Coordinates of N, CA and C and ligand atoms in Angstrom, one line a residue:
M1183 N -49.6 99.7 59.7 CA -48.7 99.7 58.5 C -47.3 99.5 59.0
R1184 N -46.6 98.8 58.1 CA -45.2 98.5 58.3 C -44.3 99.0 57.2
R1185 N -43.2 99.6 57.5 CA -42.3 100.1 56.4 C -41.4 98.9 56.0
V1186 N -41.3 98.7 54.7 CA -40.5 97.6 54.2 C -39.5 98.2 53.2
A1187 N -38.3 97.5 53.0 CA -37.4 97.9 52.0 C -37.0 96.6 51.3
I1188 N -37.5 96.5 50.0 CA -37.3 95.3 49.2 C -36.5 95.7 48.0
T1189 N -35.5 94.9 47.6 CA -34.8 95.2 46.4 C -35.5 94.4 45.3
V1190 N -36.1 95.2 44.4 CA -36.9 94.6 43.3 C -36.2 94.9 42.0
N1191 N -35.8 93.8 41.3 CA -35.1 93.9 40.0 C -33.9 94.8 40.1
G1192 N -33.2 94.7 41.2 CA -32.0 95.5 41.4 C -32.1 96.9 42.0
T1193 N -33.4 97.3 42.2 CA -33.6 98.6 42.8 C -34.3 98.5 44.1
R1194 N -33.7 99.3 45.1 CA -34.3 99.2 46.4 C -35.6 100.0 46.4
R1195 N -36.7 99.4 46.9 CA -38.0 100.0 46.9 C -38.4 100.0 48.4
E1196 N -38.8 101.2 48.9 CA -39.3 101.3 50.2 C -40.7 101.7 50.2
A1197 N -41.5 101.1 51.1 CA -43.0 101.4 51.1 C -43.6 101.1 52.4
E1198 N -44.8 101.6 52.6 CA -45.6 101.3 53.8 C -46.6 100.2 53.3
V1199 N -46.6 99.1 54.0 CA -47.6 98.0 53.6 C -48.3 97.6 54.9
E1200 N -49.5 97.1 54.6 CA -50.3 96.4 55.7 C -49.6 95.1 55.9
P1201 N -49.6 94.6 57.2 CA -48.9 93.3 57.5 C -49.5 92.2 56.7
R1202 N -50.8 92.3 56.3 CA -51.4 91.2 55.6 C -51.2 91.3 54.1
Q1203 N -50.6 92.3 53.6 CA -50.4 92.5 52.2 C -49.6 91.4 51.6
L1204 N -50.1 90.7 50.5 CA -49.4 89.7 49.9 C -48.3 90.3 48.9
L1205 N -47.2 89.6 48.8 CA -46.1 90.1 47.9 C -46.6 90.4 46.5
V1206 N -47.5 89.5 46.0 CA -47.9 89.6 44.6 C -48.7 91.0 44.4
Y1207 N -49.5 91.4 45.4 CA -50.2 92.6 45.3 C -49.3 93.8 45.5
F1208 N -48.3 93.6 46.4 CA -47.3 94.7 46.6 C -46.7 95.0 45.2
L1209 N -46.3 93.9 44.5 CA -45.6 94.1 43.2 C -46.5 94.7 42.2
R1210 N -47.7 94.2 42.1 CA -48.6 94.6 41.1 C -49.2 96.0 41.3
E1211 N -49.7 96.2 42.6 CA -50.5 97.4 42.8 C -49.7 98.5 43.4
Q1212 N -48.7 98.2 44.2 CA -47.9 99.3 44.8 C -46.7 99.7 43.9
L1213 N -46.1 98.7 43.2 CA -45.0 99.0 42.3 C -45.4 99.0 40.8
G1214 N -46.6 98.6 40.5 CA -47.0 98.7 39.1 C -46.4 97.6 38.2
L1215 N -45.8 96.6 38.8 CA -45.2 95.5 38.1 C -46.2 94.4 37.7
T1216 N -47.0 94.7 36.7 CA -48.1 93.8 36.4 C -47.7 92.6 35.6
G1217 N -46.4 92.4 35.3 CA -46.0 91.1 34.6 C -46.2 89.9 35.5
T1218 N -46.3 90.1 36.8 CA -46.6 89.0 37.7 C -48.1 88.8 37.7
N1219 N -48.6 87.7 37.3 CA -50.0 87.5 37.2 C -50.6 86.8 38.4
V1220 N -51.9 86.9 38.6 CA -52.6 86.2 39.7 C -53.6 85.3 39.0
G1221 N -53.5 84.0 39.2 CA -54.4 83.1 38.5 C -55.4 82.5 39.5
C1222 N -54.9 82.2 40.7 CA -55.8 81.5 41.6 C -55.9 82.1 43.0
D1223 N -54.8 82.7 43.5 CA -54.7 83.3 44.8 C -54.7 82.3 45.9
T1224 N -54.6 81.0 45.5 CA -54.6 79.9 46.5 C -53.4 79.0 46.4
S1225 N -52.4 79.4 45.8 CA -51.1 78.7 45.7 C -51.2 77.5 44.8
S1226 N -52.1 77.4 43.9 CA -52.2 76.2 43.0 C -51.6 76.4 41.7
C1227 N -51.6 77.6 41.1 CA -51.4 77.7 39.6 C -50.0 78.1 39.2
G1228 N -49.3 78.8 40.1 CA -47.9 79.2 39.8 C -47.8 80.5 38.9
S1229 N -48.9 81.1 38.5 CA -48.7 82.2 37.6 C -48.1 83.4 38.3
C1230 N -48.1 83.4 39.6 CA -47.6 84.5 40.4 C -46.1 84.3 40.8
T1231 N -45.5 83.3 40.2 CA -44.1 82.9 40.6 C -43.1 84.1 40.3
V1232 N -42.3 84.4 41.3 CA -41.2 85.3 41.2 C -40.0 84.6 41.9
M1233 N -38.8 85.3 41.8 CA -37.7 84.8 42.6 C -37.4 85.6 43.8
L1234 N -37.3 85.0 44.9 CA -36.9 85.6 46.2 C -35.5 85.1 46.6
D1235 N -34.6 86.0 46.5 CA -33.2 85.7 46.7 C -32.8 84.5 45.8
G1236 N -33.2 84.5 44.6 CA -32.8 83.5 43.6 C -33.6 82.3 43.6
E1237 N -34.5 82.1 44.6 CA -35.4 80.9 44.6 C -36.8 81.2 44.2
S1238 N -37.3 80.3 43.3 CA -38.7 80.6 42.9 C -39.7 80.4 44.0
V1239 N -40.6 81.4 44.1 CA -41.7 81.3 45.2 C -43.0 81.8 44.5
K1240 N -44.1 81.3 45.0 CA -45.4 81.7 44.6 C -45.7 83.0 45.4
S1241 N -45.7 84.1 44.7 CA -45.8 85.4 45.5 C -47.2 85.6 46.1
C1242 N -48.2 84.7 45.8 CA -49.4 84.8 46.6 C -49.4 84.1 47.9
T1243 N -48.2 83.4 48.1 CA -48.1 82.7 49.4 C -47.1 83.4 50.3
V1244 N -46.6 84.6 49.9 CA -45.5 85.3 50.7 C -46.1 86.6 51.0
L1245 N -45.9 87.0 52.3 CA -46.3 88.4 52.7 C -45.2 89.4 52.3
A1246 N -45.7 90.6 51.9 CA -44.6 91.6 51.6 C -43.7 91.8 52.7
V1247 N -44.2 91.7 53.9 CA -43.3 92.0 55.1 C -42.2 90.9 55.2
Q1248 N -42.5 89.7 54.7 CA -41.6 88.6 54.7 C -40.4 88.8 53.7
A1249 N -40.7 89.6 52.7 CA -39.6 89.9 51.7 C -38.8 91.1 52.2
D1250 N -39.1 91.7 53.3 CA -38.4 92.9 53.8 C -36.9 92.6 53.9
G1251 N -36.1 93.4 53.3 CA -34.6 93.1 53.4 C -34.1 92.1 52.4
H1252 N -35.0 91.6 51.5 CA -34.6 90.6 50.6 C -34.6 91.1 49.1
E1253 N -34.2 90.2 48.2 CA -34.2 90.6 46.8 C -35.3 89.8 46.0
V1254 N -36.0 90.5 45.2 CA -37.1 89.9 44.4 C -36.8 90.2 43.0
T1255 N -36.9 89.1 42.1 CA -36.8 89.3 40.7 C -38.2 89.0 40.1
T1256 N -38.7 89.9 39.3 CA -39.9 89.6 38.5 C -39.6 89.5 37.0
I1257 N -40.6 89.2 36.2 CA -40.3 89.0 34.8 C -39.7 90.3 34.2
E1258 N -40.1 91.4 34.8 CA -39.6 92.7 34.2 C -38.1 92.9 34.4
G1259 N -37.6 92.1 35.4 CA -36.1 92.2 35.7 C -35.2 91.2 35.0
L1260 N -35.7 90.4 34.1 CA -34.9 89.4 33.6 C -34.0 89.8 32.4
A1261 N -34.6 90.6 31.5 CA -33.8 91.1 30.4 C -32.6 92.0 30.8
T1262 N -31.6 91.9 30.0 CA -30.4 92.8 30.3 C -30.1 93.6 29.1
D1263 N -30.0 94.9 29.3 CA -29.8 95.9 28.2 C -30.6 95.6 26.9
G1264 N -31.9 95.3 27.2 CA -32.8 95.1 26.1 C -32.7 93.7 25.5
E1265 N -31.8 92.8 26.0 CA -31.7 91.5 25.5 C -32.5 90.5 26.4
M1266 N -33.3 89.7 25.7 CA -34.1 88.7 26.5 C -33.1 87.8 27.2
H1267 N -33.5 87.4 28.4 CA -32.8 86.3 29.1 C -32.9 85.0 28.2
P1268 N -31.9 84.2 28.3 CA -31.9 82.9 27.4 C -33.2 82.1 27.6
V1269 N -33.7 82.1 28.8 CA -35.0 81.3 29.0 C -36.1 82.0 28.3
Q1270 N -36.2 83.3 28.3 CA -37.2 84.0 27.6 C -37.1 83.8 26.1
R1271 N -35.8 83.9 25.6 CA -35.6 83.7 24.2 C -36.0 82.3 23.8
A1272 N -35.7 81.3 24.6 CA -36.0 79.9 24.2 C -37.6 79.7 24.2
F1273 N -38.3 80.4 25.1 CA -39.7 80.3 25.1 C -40.3 80.9 23.8
H1274 N -39.7 82.0 23.4 CA -40.1 82.6 22.1 C -39.8 81.7 21.0
E1275 N -38.6 81.2 20.9 CA -38.2 80.4 19.7 C -38.9 79.1 19.6
H1276 N -39.3 78.5 20.8 CA -39.9 77.2 20.7 C -41.4 77.2 20.9
H1277 N -42.0 78.4 20.7 CA -43.4 78.6 20.8 C -44.0 78.0 22.1
A1278 N -43.4 78.3 23.2 CA -43.7 77.8 24.5 C -44.8 78.5 25.2
L1279 N -45.6 79.3 24.4 CA -46.7 80.0 25.0 C -47.8 80.2 24.0
Q1280 N -49.0 80.3 24.5 CA -50.2 80.7 23.6 C -50.8 82.0 24.2
C1281 N -51.6 81.9 25.2 CA -52.2 83.2 25.7 C -51.2 83.9 26.5
G1282 N -50.2 83.3 27.1 CA -49.1 83.9 27.8 C -49.4 84.2 29.3
Y1283 N -50.5 83.8 29.8 CA -50.9 84.1 31.2 C -49.9 83.4 32.1
C1284 N -49.6 82.2 31.9 CA -48.7 81.4 32.8 C -47.3 81.7 32.6
T1285 N -46.9 82.4 31.5 CA -45.6 82.5 31.0 C -44.6 83.2 32.0
P1286 N -44.9 84.3 32.5 CA -43.9 84.9 33.4 C -43.6 83.9 34.6
G1287 N -44.6 83.3 35.1 CA -44.3 82.3 36.2 C -43.5 81.1 35.8
M1288 N -43.8 80.6 34.6 CA -43.1 79.5 34.0 C -41.6 79.9 33.8
V1289 N -41.4 81.0 33.2 CA -40.0 81.5 32.9 C -39.2 81.6 34.2
L1290 N -39.8 82.2 35.2 CA -39.1 82.4 36.5 C -38.8 81.1 37.2
A1291 N -39.8 80.2 37.1 CA -39.6 78.9 37.7 C -38.5 78.2 37.0
A1292 N -38.4 78.3 35.7 CA -37.4 77.6 34.9 C -36.0 78.2 35.2
V1293 N -35.9 79.5 35.3 CA -34.7 80.2 35.6 C -34.1 79.7 36.9
S1294 N -35.0 79.7 37.9 CA -34.5 79.2 39.2 C -34.1 77.7 39.2
F1295 N -34.9 76.9 38.5 CA -34.7 75.5 38.4 C -33.3 75.2 37.7
L1296 N -33.1 75.9 36.6 CA -31.9 75.7 35.8 C -30.6 76.1 36.6
A1297 N -30.8 77.1 37.5 CA -29.7 77.5 38.3 C -29.2 76.4 39.2
E1298 N -30.2 75.6 39.7 CA -29.9 74.5 40.5 C -29.5 73.2 39.8
N1299 N -30.1 73.1 38.6 CA -29.9 71.9 37.8 C -29.7 72.3 36.3
P1300 N -28.4 72.6 36.0 CA -28.2 73.1 34.6 C -28.4 72.1 33.5
H1301 N -28.3 70.8 33.8 CA -28.5 69.8 32.8 C -29.6 68.8 33.1
P1302 N -30.8 69.3 33.2 CA -31.9 68.4 33.6 C -32.3 67.4 32.5
S1303 N -32.9 66.3 33.0 CA -33.6 65.4 32.0 C -35.0 65.9 31.8
E1304 N -35.6 65.4 30.8 CA -37.0 65.8 30.5 C -37.9 65.5 31.7
E1305 N -37.7 64.4 32.4 CA -38.5 64.0 33.5 C -38.3 65.0 34.7
E1306 N -37.0 65.4 34.9 CA -36.8 66.4 35.9 C -37.4 67.8 35.6
I1307 N -37.4 68.2 34.3 CA -38.1 69.4 34.0 C -39.6 69.3 34.3
R1308 N -40.2 68.2 33.9 CA -41.6 68.1 34.1 C -41.9 68.1 35.6
H1309 N -41.1 67.4 36.4 CA -41.3 67.4 37.8 C -41.1 68.8 38.4
A1310 N -40.2 69.6 37.9 CA -39.9 70.9 38.4 C -41.1 71.9 38.1
L1311 N -41.8 71.6 37.0 CA -42.9 72.5 36.6 C -44.3 72.0 37.2
E1312 N -44.3 71.1 38.1 CA -45.5 70.6 38.6 C -46.4 71.6 39.3
G1313 N -45.7 72.7 39.9 CA -46.5 73.7 40.5 C -46.9 74.8 39.6
N1314 N -46.7 74.7 38.3 CA -47.0 75.8 37.4 C -48.0 75.2 36.3
L1315 N -49.2 75.7 36.3 CA -50.2 75.2 35.4 C -50.3 76.0 34.2
C1316 N -50.5 75.3 33.0 CA -50.8 76.0 31.8 C -52.0 75.4 31.2
R1317 N -52.9 76.2 30.8 CA -54.2 75.7 30.2 C -54.2 75.7 28.7
C1318 N -53.1 76.1 28.1 CA -53.1 76.2 26.6 C -52.2 75.2 25.9
T1319 N -51.0 75.1 26.4 CA -49.9 74.6 25.5 C -49.8 73.1 25.5
G1320 N -50.3 72.4 26.6 CA -50.0 71.0 26.7 C -48.6 70.7 27.2
Y1321 N -47.9 71.7 27.6 CA -46.5 71.7 28.2 C -45.4 71.2 27.3
H1322 N -45.7 70.6 26.2 CA -44.6 70.0 25.4 C -43.5 71.0 25.0
N1323 N -44.0 72.1 24.4 CA -43.1 73.1 23.9 C -42.4 73.9 25.1
I1324 N -43.0 73.9 26.2 CA -42.4 74.5 27.4 C -41.2 73.7 27.8
V1325 N -41.4 72.4 27.8 CA -40.3 71.5 28.2 C -39.2 71.6 27.2
K1326 N -39.6 71.7 25.9 CA -38.5 71.8 24.8 C -37.7 73.1 25.0
A1327 N -38.4 74.2 25.3 CA -37.8 75.5 25.5 C -36.8 75.4 26.7
I1328 N -37.2 74.8 27.7 CA -36.3 74.7 28.9 C -35.1 73.8 28.6
Q1329 N -35.3 72.7 27.8 CA -34.2 71.9 27.4 C -33.2 72.7 26.6
A1330 N -33.8 73.5 25.7 CA -32.9 74.3 24.8 C -32.2 75.4 25.6
A1331 N -32.9 76.0 26.5 CA -32.2 77.1 27.3 C -31.1 76.4 28.2
A1332 N -31.3 75.2 28.6 CA -30.3 74.5 29.4 C -29.0 74.3 28.5
G1333 N -29.3 74.0 27.3 CA -28.1 73.7 26.4 C -27.3 75.0 26.2
Ligands
FES1977 S1 -51.9 83.1 42.0 FE1 -50.3 82.3 43.2 S2 -50.3 80.2 42.8 FE2 -52.0 80.9 41.6
FES1978 S1 -50.0 79.8 27.6 FE1 -52.1 80.1 28.3 S2 -52.1 79.4 30.3 FE2 -50.1 78.8 29.5

């Protein structure tokens, strides 16, 4: 076991983890942050996307020990004082979800992307979302929501 200290949603969390423990299971099972979903476990679907030091990563491809000393943001950490993050609000207002399984990962991927590219074209948004799969929406409203949040 290894001791790690990871700042999750602004709070320093210390824990003992097995070196093989994936970040997504650390978040879900050790911290109880079940907003981060597991869709494939093989880095294909993006439903486990979180931000690591502000960059979106698939948390099923990161070991918890690799996040030691770093900052992680999950969907639970996006709202401020009970107010949804603008990207969350845009998803809500533009009906950018159906079952919602992909949504936390989509939102975090979008937040990270918009930080790098605040005025993206539709094509750039679609390209940025290539690693995040949605089986319900057809992506159209997700793209509209991200365009709206950018504005
Ligand atoms: S669960 Fe991580 S990419 Fe699918
Ligand atoms: S809303 Fe169902 S998978 Fe995207």
